[in-house]
Amino acid sequence: MLYIKSLEKAVPIFKALGSELRVNLIKLLLENKEMNMNELATSLGITNGALTSHVKKLEESGIVAILSEHPGHGNQKVCRINVDKILVDIMHEDLDSNGNSYSIDIPVGNYSNYHVFPTCGIATEKKLIGEVDDPRYFAHPSHVNAQILWFAKGYVDYMIPNMLPTGHRISKITISFEISSEAPGINNDWPSDITFMLNKSVLGTWTSPGDFGDVRGIFTPSWWFQNWNQYGLLKMLVVNRRGTYIDGLKISDVNTTQLSLTAQDNLRFRFQVQEPSKRVGGLTLFGRHFGNYNQDIKVQIDYSPV
């Protein structure tokens, strides 16, 4: 997801989409997953030289990603869509923030607690940690270096550092992460109900549509198995004074006023897939060296005086 926090920052997006040819280019990539420059130019009926400027605009806006080298295409540049949604949040700068905030990145392997069931596994950017489908390896000391983890059912917890000054309260929590379901092998149509919790409060549930493996993730290492999880969707969870949202869509009424989190509180965030949900399809979390987004779990905490 491409999350734009103001109209001013959305101008490059609007410009990139303000061309019928570039819109047609995006449609081609959506239909074909990825195409090299020669294929795009031929399909659009333009020269490679003319195509370059259009692709550059889409790349600069974050809509399209370009891979300089790709298996099966030699040294030909390959293009693919880099977002699943574009959210322009014109209400971002509101009462939830008065300019006081801090941000932190949490590696996906740096969980504080877990309880998982197969199919499951963890891996660094270079190798698997232990054996797949054996939950015991989630306790291996090197789990802190993991760049991807997956399980069919259960949960993982992350401790968010509480760096609020004394006398302040959290007004907004923003967490972004790349995530998908977990199917045996891969299956783009494999829904999974994924629940988010903060401490003991259920924030809400979002349904992941699938476990994606139709193309290799942009940052997924070359040694990774072709028929395993390749990439996820970039999701943004926001808890503010009005409720809890995923990509701007409200999923519950749980809000920061109810949570009343101060400098004395722990912040334990949980990803969970549990019965009796209708769709127990597991989950996969991708770090900066896997998937399509070069990031870990990103957290921003906005706060204000009590």
mmCIF file of C-alpha atoms in Angstrom:
data_model
loop_
_atom_site.group_PDB
_atom_site.id
_atom_site.type_symbol
_atom_site.label_atom_id
_atom_site.label_comp_id
_atom_site.label_asym_id
_atom_site.label_seq_id
_atom_site.Cartn_x
_atom_site.Cartn_y
_atom_site.Cartn_z
ATOM 1 C CA MET A 1 0.000 0.000 0.000
ATOM 2 C CA LEU A 2 1.161 3.519 -0.806
ATOM 3 C CA TYR A 3 0.126 5.767 2.087
ATOM 4 C CA ILE A 4 0.106 9.514 1.367
ATOM 5 C CA LYS A 5 -0.460 11.776 4.362
ATOM 6 C CA SER A 6 -1.319 15.054 2.626
ATOM 7 C CA LEU A 7 -2.586 16.425 -0.672
ATOM 8 C CA GLU A 8 0.742 18.147 -1.270
ATOM 9 C CA LYS A 9 2.644 14.847 -1.052
ATOM 10 C CA ALA A 10 0.081 13.236 -3.359
ATOM 11 C CA VAL A 11 0.890 15.568 -6.270
ATOM 12 C CA PRO A 12 3.509 13.181 -7.835
ATOM 13 C CA ILE A 13 0.906 10.390 -7.710
ATOM 14 C CA PHE A 14 -1.719 12.517 -9.402
ATOM 15 C CA LYS A 15 0.796 13.543 -12.078
ATOM 16 C CA ALA A 16 1.876 9.946 -12.652
ATOM 17 C CA LEU A 17 -1.747 8.869 -13.142
ATOM 18 C CA GLY A 18 -2.608 11.900 -15.265
ATOM 19 C CA SER A 19 -1.722 10.155 -18.521
ATOM 20 C CA GLU A 20 -3.873 7.692 -20.439
ATOM 21 C CA LEU A 21 -0.746 5.920 -21.686
ATOM 22 C CA ARG A 22 0.596 5.438 -18.146
ATOM 23 C CA VAL A 23 -2.789 4.173 -16.972
ATOM 24 C CA ASN A 24 -2.722 1.646 -19.841
ATOM 25 C CA LEU A 25 0.815 0.688 -18.836
ATOM 26 C CA ILE A 26 -0.390 -0.032 -15.287
ATOM 27 C CA LYS A 27 -3.277 -2.119 -16.654
ATOM 28 C CA LEU A 28 -0.826 -4.202 -18.697
ATOM 29 C CA LEU A 29 1.298 -4.889 -15.625
ATOM 30 C CA LEU A 30 -1.766 -5.822 -13.591
ATOM 31 C CA GLU A 31 -2.792 -8.308 -16.284
ATOM 32 C CA ASN A 32 0.668 -9.809 -16.832
ATOM 33 C CA LYS A 33 2.246 -9.480 -13.359
ATOM 34 C CA GLU A 34 5.533 -8.260 -14.882
ATOM 35 C CA MET A 35 6.854 -7.300 -18.315
ATOM 36 C CA ASN A 36 10.192 -6.198 -19.703
ATOM 37 C CA MET A 37 10.677 -2.871 -21.473
ATOM 38 C CA ASN A 38 10.531 -4.352 -24.982
ATOM 39 C CA GLU A 39 7.237 -6.105 -24.228
ATOM 40 C CA LEU A 40 5.713 -2.941 -22.780
ATOM 41 C CA ALA A 41 6.834 -0.750 -25.686
ATOM 42 C CA THR A 42 5.450 -3.207 -28.243
ATOM 43 C CA SER A 43 2.123 -3.561 -26.415
ATOM 44 C CA LEU A 44 1.719 0.209 -26.086
ATOM 45 C CA GLY A 45 2.834 0.926 -29.638
ATOM 46 C CA ILE A 46 5.651 3.302 -28.688
ATOM 47 C CA THR A 47 9.440 3.260 -28.848
ATOM 48 C CA ASN A 48 11.635 2.174 -25.953
ATOM 49 C CA GLY A 49 12.931 5.719 -25.705
ATOM 50 C CA ALA A 50 9.437 7.142 -25.317
ATOM 51 C CA LEU A 51 8.555 4.437 -22.802
ATOM 52 C CA THR A 52 11.505 5.236 -20.518
ATOM 53 C CA SER A 53 10.169 8.612 -19.337
ATOM 54 C CA HIS A 54 6.730 7.171 -18.564
ATOM 55 C CA VAL A 55 8.169 4.274 -16.580
ATOM 56 C CA LYS A 56 10.445 6.666 -14.705
ATOM 57 C CA LYS A 57 7.473 8.779 -13.570
ATOM 58 C CA LEU A 58 5.666 5.679 -12.304
ATOM 59 C CA GLU A 59 8.801 4.466 -10.555
ATOM 60 C CA GLU A 60 9.424 7.835 -8.866
ATOM 61 C CA SER A 61 5.836 7.872 -7.589
ATOM 62 C CA GLY A 62 6.270 4.398 -6.090
ATOM 63 C CA ILE A 63 3.607 2.749 -8.251
ATOM 64 C CA VAL A 64 5.985 0.662 -10.380
ATOM 65 C CA ALA A 65 9.195 -1.136 -9.436
ATOM 66 C CA ILE A 66 11.993 -1.830 -11.922
ATOM 67 C CA LEU A 67 14.279 -4.835 -11.602
ATOM 68 C CA SER A 68 17.531 -4.286 -13.501
ATOM 69 C CA GLU A 69 18.195 -7.998 -13.868
ATOM 70 C CA HIS A 70 15.727 -10.846 -13.642
ATOM 71 C CA PRO A 71 15.956 -14.585 -14.328
ATOM 72 C CA GLY A 72 14.643 -15.472 -17.745
ATOM 73 C CA HIS A 73 15.048 -11.984 -19.162
ATOM 74 C CA GLY A 74 18.829 -11.639 -19.288
ATOM 75 C CA ASN A 75 19.834 -8.050 -18.533
ATOM 76 C CA GLN A 76 16.502 -6.662 -19.714
ATOM 77 C CA LYS A 77 14.821 -4.305 -17.258
ATOM 78 C CA VAL A 78 11.618 -5.804 -15.872
ATOM 79 C CA CYS A 79 8.675 -3.794 -14.528
ATOM 80 C CA ARG A 80 5.986 -4.790 -12.068
ATOM 81 C CA ILE A 81 3.341 -3.067 -9.958
ATOM 82 C CA ASN A 82 4.748 -2.112 -6.563
ATOM 83 C CA VAL A 83 1.499 -1.336 -4.685
ATOM 84 C CA ASP A 84 -1.847 -2.987 -4.062
ATOM 85 C CA LYS A 85 -3.578 0.202 -2.886
ATOM 86 C CA ILE A 86 -3.023 3.962 -2.909
ATOM 87 C CA LEU A 87 -4.421 5.791 0.121
ATOM 88 C CA VAL A 88 -4.425 9.587 0.197
ATOM 89 C CA ASP A 89 -5.290 10.473 3.795
ATOM 90 C CA ILE A 90 -6.297 14.142 3.761
ATOM 91 C CA MET A 91 -7.409 13.862 7.402
ATOM 92 C CA HIS A 92 -4.009 12.690 8.617
ATOM 93 C CA GLU A 93 -2.987 15.989 10.191
ATOM 94 C CA ASP A 94 -5.773 16.239 12.752
ATOM 95 C CA LEU A 95 -6.335 16.137 16.508
ATOM 96 C CA ASP A 96 -4.485 12.850 16.893
ATOM 97 C CA SER A 97 -1.093 14.507 16.780
ATOM 98 C CA ASN A 98 0.361 17.750 18.083
ATOM 99 C CA GLY A 99 3.821 17.104 16.667
ATOM 100 C CA ASN A 100 5.049 14.841 19.491
ATOM 101 C CA SER A 101 5.977 11.391 18.194
ATOM 102 C CA TYR A 102 8.672 8.780 17.911
ATOM 103 C CA SER A 103 9.270 5.993 15.389
ATOM 104 C CA ILE A 104 10.968 2.621 15.570
ATOM 105 C CA ASP A 105 11.581 -0.368 13.278
ATOM 106 C CA ILE A 106 11.140 -3.846 14.751
ATOM 107 C CA PRO A 107 12.705 -6.773 12.833
ATOM 108 C CA VAL A 108 10.187 -9.561 12.220
ATOM 109 C CA GLY A 109 12.476 -11.998 14.035
ATOM 110 C CA ASN A 110 12.636 -9.876 17.181
ATOM 111 C CA TYR A 111 9.461 -11.272 18.739
ATOM 112 C CA SER A 112 9.146 -11.558 22.505
ATOM 113 C CA ASN A 113 6.780 -14.539 22.684
ATOM 114 C CA TYR A 114 5.138 -17.063 20.364
ATOM 115 C CA HIS A 115 2.848 -20.075 20.177
ATOM 116 C CA VAL A 116 2.714 -21.499 16.658
ATOM 117 C CA PHE A 117 1.611 -24.608 14.805
ATOM 118 C CA PRO A 118 2.803 -26.146 11.478
ATOM 119 C CA THR A 119 3.097 -25.421 8.694
ATOM 120 C CA CYS A 120 5.675 -23.045 10.141
ATOM 121 C CA GLY A 121 9.237 -21.850 9.882
ATOM 122 C CA ILE A 122 11.703 -18.970 10.113
ATOM 123 C CA ALA A 123 14.659 -17.906 7.992
ATOM 124 C CA THR A 124 17.329 -15.252 7.781
ATOM 125 C CA GLU A 125 18.143 -13.623 4.458
ATOM 126 C CA LYS A 126 20.784 -16.345 3.937
ATOM 127 C CA LYS A 127 19.311 -19.616 5.235
ATOM 128 C CA LEU A 128 16.563 -21.419 7.086
ATOM 129 C CA ILE A 129 16.776 -21.519 10.871
ATOM 130 C CA GLY A 130 16.561 -25.195 11.771
ATOM 131 C CA GLU A 131 13.894 -27.397 10.185
ATOM 132 C CA VAL A 132 10.581 -26.300 8.711
ATOM 133 C CA ASP A 133 7.329 -27.323 10.413
ATOM 134 C CA ASP A 134 9.055 -27.654 13.790
ATOM 135 C CA PRO A 135 7.902 -24.886 16.204
ATOM 136 C CA ARG A 136 10.874 -25.561 18.512
ATOM 137 C CA TYR A 137 13.138 -23.551 16.199
ATOM 138 C CA PHE A 138 11.163 -20.376 16.947
ATOM 139 C CA ALA A 139 13.088 -20.487 20.273
ATOM 140 C CA HIS A 140 16.510 -20.688 18.579
ATOM 141 C CA PRO A 141 18.698 -17.717 19.656
ATOM 142 C CA SER A 142 19.223 -16.697 16.018
ATOM 143 C CA HIS A 143 15.485 -16.034 15.615
ATOM 144 C CA VAL A 144 16.290 -12.341 16.228
ATOM 145 C CA ASN A 145 17.981 -12.331 12.791
ATOM 146 C CA ALA A 146 14.968 -13.815 10.980
ATOM 147 C CA GLN A 147 13.718 -11.914 7.943
ATOM 148 C CA ILE A 148 10.627 -14.052 7.353
ATOM 149 C CA LEU A 149 8.406 -16.208 9.545
ATOM 150 C CA TRP A 150 5.251 -18.180 8.896
ATOM 151 C CA PHE A 151 2.775 -20.403 10.711
ATOM 152 C CA ALA A 152 -0.628 -22.008 10.096
ATOM 153 C CA LYS A 153 -2.141 -21.098 13.462
ATOM 154 C CA GLY A 154 -1.061 -19.338 16.639
ATOM 155 C CA TYR A 155 0.538 -15.982 17.436
ATOM 156 C CA VAL A 156 3.711 -13.936 17.737
ATOM 157 C CA ASP A 157 4.167 -11.000 20.142
ATOM 158 C CA TYR A 158 6.378 -7.938 19.736
ATOM 159 C CA MET A 159 7.345 -5.511 22.490
ATOM 160 C CA ILE A 160 7.051 -1.926 21.261
ATOM 161 C CA PRO A 161 9.448 0.259 23.260
ATOM 162 C CA ASN A 162 7.525 2.771 25.374
ATOM 163 C CA MET A 163 9.495 6.021 25.199
ATOM 164 C CA LEU A 164 6.730 8.396 26.254
ATOM 165 C CA PRO A 165 7.764 11.237 28.544
ATOM 166 C CA THR A 166 6.211 11.142 31.983
ATOM 167 C CA GLY A 167 2.832 12.858 32.058
ATOM 168 C CA HIS A 168 1.958 12.002 28.451
ATOM 169 C CA ARG A 169 -0.525 9.607 26.864
ATOM 170 C CA ILE A 170 -0.579 7.861 23.477
ATOM 171 C CA SER A 171 -2.966 9.568 21.048
ATOM 172 C CA LYS A 172 -2.241 7.486 17.952
ATOM 173 C CA ILE A 173 -0.434 4.275 17.042
ATOM 174 C CA THR A 174 0.574 3.551 13.441
ATOM 175 C CA ILE A 175 2.020 0.154 12.520
ATOM 176 C CA SER A 176 2.895 -0.950 8.987
ATOM 177 C CA PHE A 177 4.027 -4.419 7.905
ATOM 178 C CA GLU A 178 4.169 -6.757 4.920
ATOM 179 C CA ILE A 179 1.937 -9.759 5.508
ATOM 180 C CA SER A 180 0.132 -12.626 3.780
ATOM 181 C CA SER A 181 -1.613 -15.894 4.621
ATOM 182 C CA GLU A 182 0.222 -19.223 4.986
ATOM 183 C CA ALA A 183 -0.904 -22.036 2.700
ATOM 184 C CA PRO A 184 0.790 -25.408 2.224
ATOM 185 C CA GLY A 185 3.062 -24.377 -0.643
ATOM 186 C CA ILE A 186 1.512 -21.252 -2.167
ATOM 187 C CA ASN A 187 -2.044 -20.253 -3.004
ATOM 188 C CA ASN A 188 -3.059 -16.715 -3.988
ATOM 189 C CA ASP A 189 -6.643 -17.583 -3.001
ATOM 190 C CA TRP A 190 -6.188 -18.676 0.624
ATOM 191 C CA PRO A 191 -8.131 -16.349 2.963
ATOM 192 C CA SER A 192 -7.000 -16.012 6.557
ATOM 193 C CA ASP A 193 -8.524 -14.034 9.439
ATOM 194 C CA ILE A 194 -5.629 -12.249 11.143
ATOM 195 C CA THR A 195 -6.367 -10.602 14.487
ATOM 196 C CA PHE A 196 -4.356 -7.744 15.982
ATOM 197 C CA MET A 197 -4.046 -7.258 19.735
ATOM 198 C CA LEU A 198 -2.411 -4.627 21.935
ATOM 199 C CA ASN A 199 -1.737 -5.898 25.432
ATOM 200 C CA LYS A 200 -5.009 -7.727 26.232
ATOM 201 C CA SER A 201 -7.229 -5.658 23.922
ATOM 202 C CA VAL A 202 -8.397 -7.053 20.584
ATOM 203 C CA LEU A 203 -7.973 -4.208 18.095
ATOM 204 C CA GLY A 204 -9.745 -5.957 15.227
ATOM 205 C CA THR A 205 -9.429 -8.549 12.490
ATOM 206 C CA TRP A 206 -8.405 -8.275 8.846
ATOM 207 C CA THR A 207 -8.750 -11.036 6.255
ATOM 208 C CA SER A 208 -5.648 -11.714 4.180
ATOM 209 C CA PRO A 209 -6.700 -12.843 0.677
ATOM 210 C CA GLY A 210 -3.891 -15.303 0.010
ATOM 211 C CA ASP A 211 -0.358 -16.658 0.246
ATOM 212 C CA PHE A 212 1.314 -15.066 -2.755
ATOM 213 C CA GLY A 213 3.782 -16.904 -4.952
ATOM 214 C CA ASP A 214 2.938 -16.105 -8.578
ATOM 215 C CA VAL A 215 6.178 -14.117 -8.963
ATOM 216 C CA ARG A 216 9.318 -13.821 -6.863
ATOM 217 C CA GLY A 217 9.321 -10.970 -4.358
ATOM 218 C CA ILE A 218 11.472 -8.015 -5.312
ATOM 219 C CA PHE A 219 13.663 -8.456 -2.207
ATOM 220 C CA THR A 220 13.206 -12.216 -1.762
ATOM 221 C CA PRO A 221 16.672 -13.870 -1.893
ATOM 222 C CA SER A 222 17.584 -15.913 -4.949
ATOM 223 C CA TRP A 223 18.140 -19.066 -2.851
ATOM 224 C CA TRP A 224 14.534 -19.064 -1.608
ATOM 225 C CA PHE A 225 12.348 -21.883 -2.891
ATOM 226 C CA GLN A 226 10.160 -20.942 -5.857
ATOM 227 C CA ASN A 227 7.054 -22.709 -4.529
ATOM 228 C CA TRP A 228 7.194 -20.964 -1.125
ATOM 229 C CA ASN A 229 5.849 -17.604 0.097
ATOM 230 C CA GLN A 230 7.260 -14.884 -2.151
ATOM 231 C CA TYR A 231 5.692 -11.601 -1.072
ATOM 232 C CA GLY A 232 2.863 -10.066 0.941
ATOM 233 C CA LEU A 233 0.676 -6.974 1.062
ATOM 234 C CA LEU A 234 1.840 -3.810 2.795
ATOM 235 C CA LYS A 235 -0.801 -2.997 5.390
ATOM 236 C CA MET A 236 -1.138 -0.010 7.701
ATOM 237 C CA LEU A 237 -2.882 -0.379 11.050
ATOM 238 C CA VAL A 238 -3.867 2.863 12.773
ATOM 239 C CA VAL A 239 -5.395 3.207 16.239
ATOM 240 C CA ASN A 240 -6.521 6.750 16.986
ATOM 241 C CA ARG A 241 -9.153 8.533 19.079
ATOM 242 C CA ARG A 242 -11.963 7.441 16.771
ATOM 243 C CA GLY A 243 -11.201 3.748 16.355
ATOM 244 C CA THR A 244 -8.943 1.191 14.680
ATOM 245 C CA TYR A 245 -8.325 1.217 10.921
ATOM 246 C CA ILE A 246 -6.607 -0.895 8.273
ATOM 247 C CA ASP A 247 -5.600 1.151 5.216
ATOM 248 C CA GLY A 248 -8.125 3.811 6.224
ATOM 249 C CA LEU A 249 -11.034 1.378 6.625
ATOM 250 C CA LYS A 250 -12.446 1.071 10.139
ATOM 251 C CA ILE A 251 -12.275 -2.447 11.618
ATOM 252 C CA SER A 252 -13.347 -1.683 15.203
ATOM 253 C CA ASP A 253 -14.302 1.063 17.659
ATOM 254 C CA VAL A 254 -11.303 0.352 19.915
ATOM 255 C CA ASN A 255 -9.516 3.688 20.319
ATOM 256 C CA THR A 256 -6.609 5.259 22.164
ATOM 257 C CA THR A 257 -8.903 7.003 24.638
ATOM 258 C CA GLN A 258 -10.200 3.612 25.786
ATOM 259 C CA LEU A 259 -6.713 2.108 25.877
ATOM 260 C CA SER A 260 -5.409 5.052 27.936
ATOM 261 C CA LEU A 261 -1.741 4.146 27.469
ATOM 262 C CA THR A 262 0.819 6.168 29.420
ATOM 263 C CA ALA A 263 4.567 6.067 30.068
ATOM 264 C CA GLN A 264 4.027 3.355 32.698
ATOM 265 C CA ASP A 265 2.391 0.826 30.347
ATOM 266 C CA ASN A 266 3.919 -2.058 28.422
ATOM 267 C CA LEU A 267 3.138 -2.122 24.695
ATOM 268 C CA ARG A 268 2.814 -5.746 23.589
ATOM 269 C CA PHE A 269 1.535 -6.099 20.007
ATOM 270 C CA ARG A 270 0.273 -9.464 18.745
ATOM 271 C CA PHE A 271 -0.374 -10.986 15.309
ATOM 272 C CA GLN A 272 -2.747 -13.908 15.795
ATOM 273 C CA VAL A 273 -4.559 -16.561 13.757
ATOM 274 C CA GLN A 274 -6.777 -18.669 15.956
ATOM 275 C CA GLU A 275 -9.829 -20.868 15.881
ATOM 276 C CA PRO A 276 -12.817 -20.439 15.948
ATOM 277 C CA SER A 277 -12.277 -17.912 13.111
ATOM 278 C CA LYS A 278 -14.075 -18.819 9.890
ATOM 279 C CA ARG A 279 -10.848 -18.668 7.886
ATOM 280 C CA VAL A 280 -7.841 -20.107 9.716
ATOM 281 C CA GLY A 281 -5.333 -19.671 6.907
ATOM 282 C CA GLY A 282 -2.175 -18.806 8.796
ATOM 283 C CA LEU A 283 0.098 -15.836 8.315
ATOM 284 C CA THR A 284 3.502 -14.880 6.932
ATOM 285 C CA LEU A 285 5.469 -11.803 8.005
ATOM 286 C CA PHE A 286 8.142 -10.396 5.677
ATOM 287 C CA GLY A 287 11.167 -8.369 6.749
ATOM 288 C CA ARG A 288 13.228 -5.933 4.720
ATOM 289 C CA HIS A 289 15.145 -8.689 2.892
ATOM 290 C CA PHE A 290 12.046 -10.604 1.762
ATOM 291 C CA GLY A 291 8.937 -9.704 -0.224
ATOM 292 C CA ASN A 292 8.195 -6.508 -2.119
ATOM 293 C CA TYR A 293 8.861 -3.841 0.523
ATOM 294 C CA ASN A 294 12.228 -2.931 1.959
ATOM 295 C CA GLN A 295 11.070 -2.553 5.550
ATOM 296 C CA ASP A 296 10.649 -4.278 8.895
ATOM 297 C CA ILE A 297 7.634 -3.729 11.162
ATOM 298 C CA LYS A 298 7.460 0.075 11.323
ATOM 299 C CA VAL A 299 5.863 1.730 14.349
ATOM 300 C CA GLN A 300 5.054 5.388 15.004
ATOM 301 C CA ILE A 301 3.675 6.544 18.345
ATOM 302 C CA ASP A 302 2.005 9.965 18.603
ATOM 303 C CA TYR A 303 1.457 11.313 22.100
ATOM 304 C CA SER A 304 0.091 14.330 23.966
ATOM 305 C CA PRO A 305 0.018 15.616 27.548
ATOM 306 C CA VAL A 306 -2.398 13.894 29.932
#
